Amino acid sequence: MNIDHDRRFDLTRVRWLAPLLRSRWPVVLGRAVTLAGFVFTILAGLLGTPIGGRNFAIIFVWIAWWTVLKLILMPVAGRSWCSVCPIPATSEWLQQGGILQRGKGVGLKLRWPRRLRGQWLQLGGFAVMGLFSAVLLTRPSATGGILLALLLGATGIGLVFERRAFCRHLCPIGGYIGWYEQLAPVAVRVRDRDVCRGCVEKACYQNCQWGIFPAALKDSFDCGMCMACIQTCPRDNMALWARSPSRESEEAARGEGAARRLDRAWFGLFMLACAPVYAAVMLGPWGSLTEAAYAIGTVAWLRYALAFLTITLGVGPGLFWLAARLGWLLGGRSGSAKRGAIHLSYALSPVGLAAWIAFTMSFAFANLSYVWPVISDPLGMGWNLLGTADWAWHPYLMNVTPLLQVVVLAGSLLWAALEVRRIATSRQALPVLAYASLLTAGMLWLLI
Amino acid sequence: MNRLKMPGTPWLILLLAALTAMLVPVPRTYAPQDRVFRVDASQFSFNPGVLAVNPGDRVTLELRSTDVVHGLYLDGYGLSVVADPGQTATLTFVADRPGSFRFRCSVPCGDIHPFMLGRLRVGPNWLLIRAMALIAITVVWSLVTGVTTKPRTQVAIV
């Protein structure tokens, strides 16, 4: 067994997996496939049928990919999607002057401005996408347009700034995946820190497209799991580890983890507040609310936009901060209230991830059967390539979905409670757990 | 008190409390009635959007489409009906499955067709009530027992 003294399992030592992790080809081929699919999706969105339920762009981005990302990739494999994400592919190839081999490359390779670092821009990007989500999720041209904008934006940013500046500081999806990465059961980490102390080549840093120093990784927020460090370390000292999903909070509790930051805490609280809003708009029985979210530019939409931003950026995080502050007061005002609140916000991340998973279950299982006709007729041109074009819509797993959602949401609350109690006394924890319970209860009321 | 200090005892208490919350029988005595609902379907909502009946009721849904072709598919029951513009289509069934079920438009009717949804409540939503009990049990258990995963620290607060 490859379990080290720190209860991690070294996946790089698994015989059948090791060649895949040590070769550049899986990532290169994976990215070639996703890039081809991405370009096709953009074309389908812009040139295919305007009927969302019949268009490849809508069905494969918002039902197939978005579902796989939230229900499988993020809980099981963390940021693995980022390793094959097609959006930064062209900028990366231009920067390094080739797909496989490194050449001179093009671009200014400037450092990202210090004042623009952190997750604030990603938060803003996700909020803007949220304002237009009802249109993005249903109108093919809007989906094609936003994907094209992301591709061009990443390429433009990559020609000006060094490495994955777009992914680290601008990509809303990158921020979203990055926040919940702390709960991932896999991570790239160094084997033995002492070995790195004598290293002068720093090949891991030289080859890291994300511009981080893998040997010093304490969290994986900015690690795209491209495995370049594993492949280039001359001392074979980098590895992919299977670990406890609570690993990063355990390390933080020991004082060994990465610094816990306000921008990330706010991002997490924003994501936590977004889930019930989306559930109400997209899964609730309130047609006027859904129509308001869709009718961009109308007075109803402006009211919706104002309410969305107020709830997700103000009310949700604000209530949490009040709860954390109350806990600080009940706990005898010991320590820093701000620092305590930031740590407690990280502890609630299981509730946020579960809220998104539960929301996705309701949305995806009901609409998954749209995939089959679209495979045969991706542009809505009347084709029947695989003979599935006439397969009727039928929702899946509707009988068991509510029970699954109860298990996921209640289980995540228990997980969050264990994390909160790790860092807070019962008096300090009470208001924050009340806030988490309120959110969980709200999600359940909206979903089941 | 010594028993409570045995390793695993708090987890056993939580498990028993959770199982009780999820499995305790609930009274279900209702006199079946005939209920008729007229539901207007228009892009992109049902009116009324929420229907409530008792378990065992014989339910008739009169679906009237006011603009384009709409359908109504009832989750959990797997029943559906389609109404042409200006026409009324009828679906009759016995509400023999208690709980809360979405009904949704089953015929693509426009851009936000996937979000055209309503709710049928058949008796109290016991799954939701049980889930709420589960939440309360979890929080109270956590506060009272103080169980956490190691290492325990006050690093965030002090």
Coordinates of N, CA, C and O in Angstrom, one line a residue, chain B residues 15-78:
Chain B
L15 N -27.1 8.3 15.1 CA -27.7 7.4 14.1 C -29.1 7.0 14.5 O -30.0 7.0 13.7
L16 N -29.3 6.7 15.8 CA -30.6 6.3 16.3 C -31.6 7.4 16.1 O -32.8 7.2 15.7
A17 N -31.2 8.6 16.5 CA -32.1 9.8 16.3 C -32.5 10.1 14.9 O -33.6 10.3 14.6
A18 N -31.5 9.9 14.0 CA -31.7 10.2 12.6 C -32.7 9.1 12.0 O -33.6 9.4 11.3
L19 N -32.4 7.9 12.4 CA -33.3 6.8 11.9 C -34.8 7.0 12.4 O -35.7 6.8 11.7
T20 N -34.9 7.4 13.7 CA -36.2 7.7 14.3 C -36.9 8.8 13.5 O -38.1 8.7 13.1
A21 N -36.2 9.8 13.2 CA -36.8 11.0 12.4 C -37.2 10.5 11.1 O -38.3 11.0 10.6
M22 N -36.4 9.7 10.4 CA -36.8 9.3 9.0 C -37.8 8.2 8.9 O -38.5 8.1 7.9
L23 N -37.9 7.4 10.0 CA -38.7 6.2 9.9 C -40.0 6.1 10.7 O -40.8 5.3 10.6
V24 N -40.1 7.1 11.7 CA -41.2 7.0 12.6 C -42.5 7.1 11.8 O -42.7 7.9 10.9
P25 N -43.5 6.2 12.1 CA -44.7 6.2 11.3 C -45.6 7.5 11.6 O -45.5 8.1 12.7
V26 N -46.3 7.9 10.6 CA -47.1 9.1 10.7 C -48.5 8.8 10.4 O -48.8 7.9 9.6
P27 N -49.5 9.4 11.0 CA -50.9 9.1 10.8 C -51.3 9.5 9.4 O -50.9 10.6 8.9
R28 N -52.0 8.7 8.7 CA -52.5 9.0 7.3 C -54.0 8.6 7.2 O -54.3 7.6 6.6
T29 N -54.8 9.3 7.8 CA -56.3 9.0 7.7 C -57.0 10.2 7.1 O -57.1 11.3 7.7
Y30 N -57.3 10.1 5.9 CA -58.0 11.1 5.2 C -59.2 10.5 4.5 O -59.1 9.4 4.0
A31 N -60.3 11.2 4.5 CA -61.5 10.8 3.7 C -61.3 11.2 2.2 O -61.2 12.4 2.0
P32 N -61.2 10.2 1.3 CA -61.0 10.6 -0.1 C -62.1 11.5 -0.6 O -63.3 11.3 -0.3
Q33 N -61.7 12.4 -1.5 CA -62.7 13.3 -2.1 C -62.3 13.4 -3.6 O -61.2 13.1 -4.0
D34 N -63.4 13.9 -4.3 CA -63.1 14.3 -5.7 C -62.7 15.7 -5.8 O -63.3 16.6 -5.2
R35 N -61.6 16.0 -6.4 CA -61.1 17.3 -6.5 C -60.8 17.7 -8.0 O -60.2 16.9 -8.7
V36 N -61.3 18.8 -8.4 CA -61.1 19.3 -9.8 C -60.4 20.6 -9.8 O -60.7 21.5 -9.1
F37 N -59.3 20.6 -10.6 CA -58.5 21.9 -10.7 C -58.5 22.3 -12.1 O -58.2 21.5 -13.0
R38 N -58.7 23.5 -12.4 CA -58.5 24.1 -13.7 C -57.2 24.8 -13.7 O -57.0 25.7 -13.0
V39 N -56.3 24.3 -14.5 CA -54.9 24.9 -14.6 C -54.7 25.5 -15.9 O -54.7 24.9 -17.0
D40 N -54.4 26.8 -15.9 CA -54.1 27.6 -17.1 C -52.6 27.5 -17.4 O -51.8 27.8 -16.5
A41 N -52.3 27.1 -18.6 CA -50.9 27.0 -19.0 C -50.6 28.1 -20.1 O -51.3 28.1 -21.1
S42 N -49.6 28.9 -19.8 CA -49.2 29.9 -20.7 C -47.7 30.1 -20.6 O -47.1 29.8 -19.5
Q43 N -47.1 30.6 -21.7 CA -45.6 30.8 -21.6 C -45.3 31.7 -20.4 O -45.6 32.9 -20.5
F44 N -44.6 31.4 -19.4 CA -44.0 30.1 -19.1 C -44.3 29.7 -17.7 O -43.5 29.6 -16.8
S45 N -45.6 29.6 -17.4 CA -46.1 29.3 -16.1 C -47.4 28.6 -16.1 O -48.2 28.7 -17.0
F46 N -47.7 27.9 -15.0 CA -49.0 27.3 -14.7 C -49.7 28.2 -13.7 O -49.1 28.7 -12.8
N47 N -51.0 28.3 -13.9 CA -51.8 29.1 -12.9 C -53.1 28.3 -12.6 O -53.9 28.1 -13.5
P48 N -53.2 27.9 -11.3 CA -52.3 28.1 -10.2 C -51.1 27.2 -10.3 O -51.1 26.1 -10.9
G49 N -50.0 27.7 -9.7 CA -48.7 27.0 -9.7 C -48.6 25.9 -8.6 O -47.8 25.0 -8.8
V50 N -49.4 26.0 -7.6 CA -49.3 25.1 -6.5 C -50.7 24.5 -6.3 O -51.7 25.2 -6.1
L51 N -50.8 23.2 -6.2 CA -52.1 22.5 -6.0 C -51.9 21.6 -4.7 O -50.8 21.0 -4.5
A52 N -53.0 21.5 -3.9 CA -52.9 20.7 -2.7 C -54.1 19.8 -2.6 O -55.2 20.2 -2.8
V53 N -53.8 18.5 -2.4 CA -54.9 17.5 -2.2 C -54.5 16.6 -1.0 O -53.4 16.7 -0.5
N54 N -55.4 15.7 -0.7 CA -55.1 14.7 0.4 C -54.8 13.4 -0.3 O -55.3 13.1 -1.4
P55 N -54.0 12.6 0.4 CA -53.8 11.2 -0.1 C -55.1 10.5 -0.3 O -56.0 10.5 0.5
G56 N -55.2 9.8 -1.5 CA -56.4 9.1 -1.7 C -57.5 9.8 -2.5 O -58.4 9.3 -3.1
D57 N -57.3 11.1 -2.6 CA -58.3 12.0 -3.4 C -58.2 11.6 -4.9 O -57.2 11.2 -5.4
R58 N -59.4 11.6 -5.5 CA -59.5 11.4 -6.9 C -59.4 12.8 -7.6 O -60.2 13.7 -7.4
V59 N -58.3 13.1 -8.3 CA -57.9 14.4 -8.8 C -58.2 14.5 -10.3 O -57.8 13.6 -11.0
T60 N -58.8 15.6 -10.7 CA -59.0 15.8 -12.1 C -58.3 17.2 -12.4 O -58.7 18.2 -11.8
L61 N -57.3 17.1 -13.3 CA -56.7 18.3 -13.8 C -57.2 18.7 -15.1 O -57.1 17.9 -16.1
E62 N -57.8 19.9 -15.2 CA -58.3 20.4 -16.5 C -57.2 21.4 -17.0 O -57.2 22.5 -16.6
L63 N -56.4 20.9 -17.9 CA -55.3 21.8 -18.4 C -55.7 22.6 -19.6 O -56.1 22.0 -20.6
R64 N -55.7 23.9 -19.5 CA -56.1 24.8 -20.6 C -54.9 25.6 -21.1 O -54.3 26.3 -20.3
S65 N -54.6 25.5 -22.3 CA -53.5 26.2 -22.9 C -54.0 27.6 -23.4 O -55.0 27.6 -24.2
T66 N -53.4 28.6 -23.0 CA -53.9 30.0 -23.5 C -53.1 30.5 -24.6 O -53.5 31.6 -25.2
D67 N -52.0 29.9 -25.0 CA -51.2 30.4 -26.1 C -50.7 29.3 -27.1 O -51.4 29.1 -28.1
V68 N -49.7 28.6 -26.8 CA -49.1 27.6 -27.7 C -49.5 26.2 -27.1 O -50.1 26.1 -26.0
V69 N -49.0 25.2 -27.7 CA -49.2 23.8 -27.2 C -48.4 23.7 -25.9 O -47.2 24.0 -25.9
H70 N -49.1 23.2 -24.8 CA -48.4 22.9 -23.6 C -48.7 21.5 -23.1 O -49.8 21.0 -23.5
G71 N -47.8 21.0 -22.4 CA -48.1 19.7 -21.7 C -47.9 19.8 -20.2 O -47.4 20.8 -19.7
L72 N -48.4 18.8 -19.5 CA -48.2 18.7 -18.1 C -47.8 17.3 -17.7 O -48.5 16.3 -18.0
Y73 N -46.5 17.2 -17.2 CA -46.0 15.9 -16.8 C -45.9 16.0 -15.3 O -45.3 16.9 -14.7
L74 N -46.4 14.9 -14.6 CA -46.4 14.9 -13.1 C -45.3 14.0 -12.6 O -45.4 12.8 -12.8
D75 N -44.3 14.6 -12.0 CA -43.2 13.8 -11.5 C -43.7 12.8 -10.4 O -44.7 13.2 -9.7
G76 N -43.1 11.7 -10.2 CA -43.5 10.8 -9.2 C -44.6 9.9 -9.6 O -44.6 8.7 -9.3
Y77 N -45.6 10.4 -10.4 CA -46.7 9.6 -10.9 C -46.5 9.2 -12.3 O -47.1 8.3 -12.8
G78 N -45.6 9.9 -13.0 CA -45.3 9.6 -14.4 C -46.5 9.8 -15.4 O -46.5 9.1 -16.4

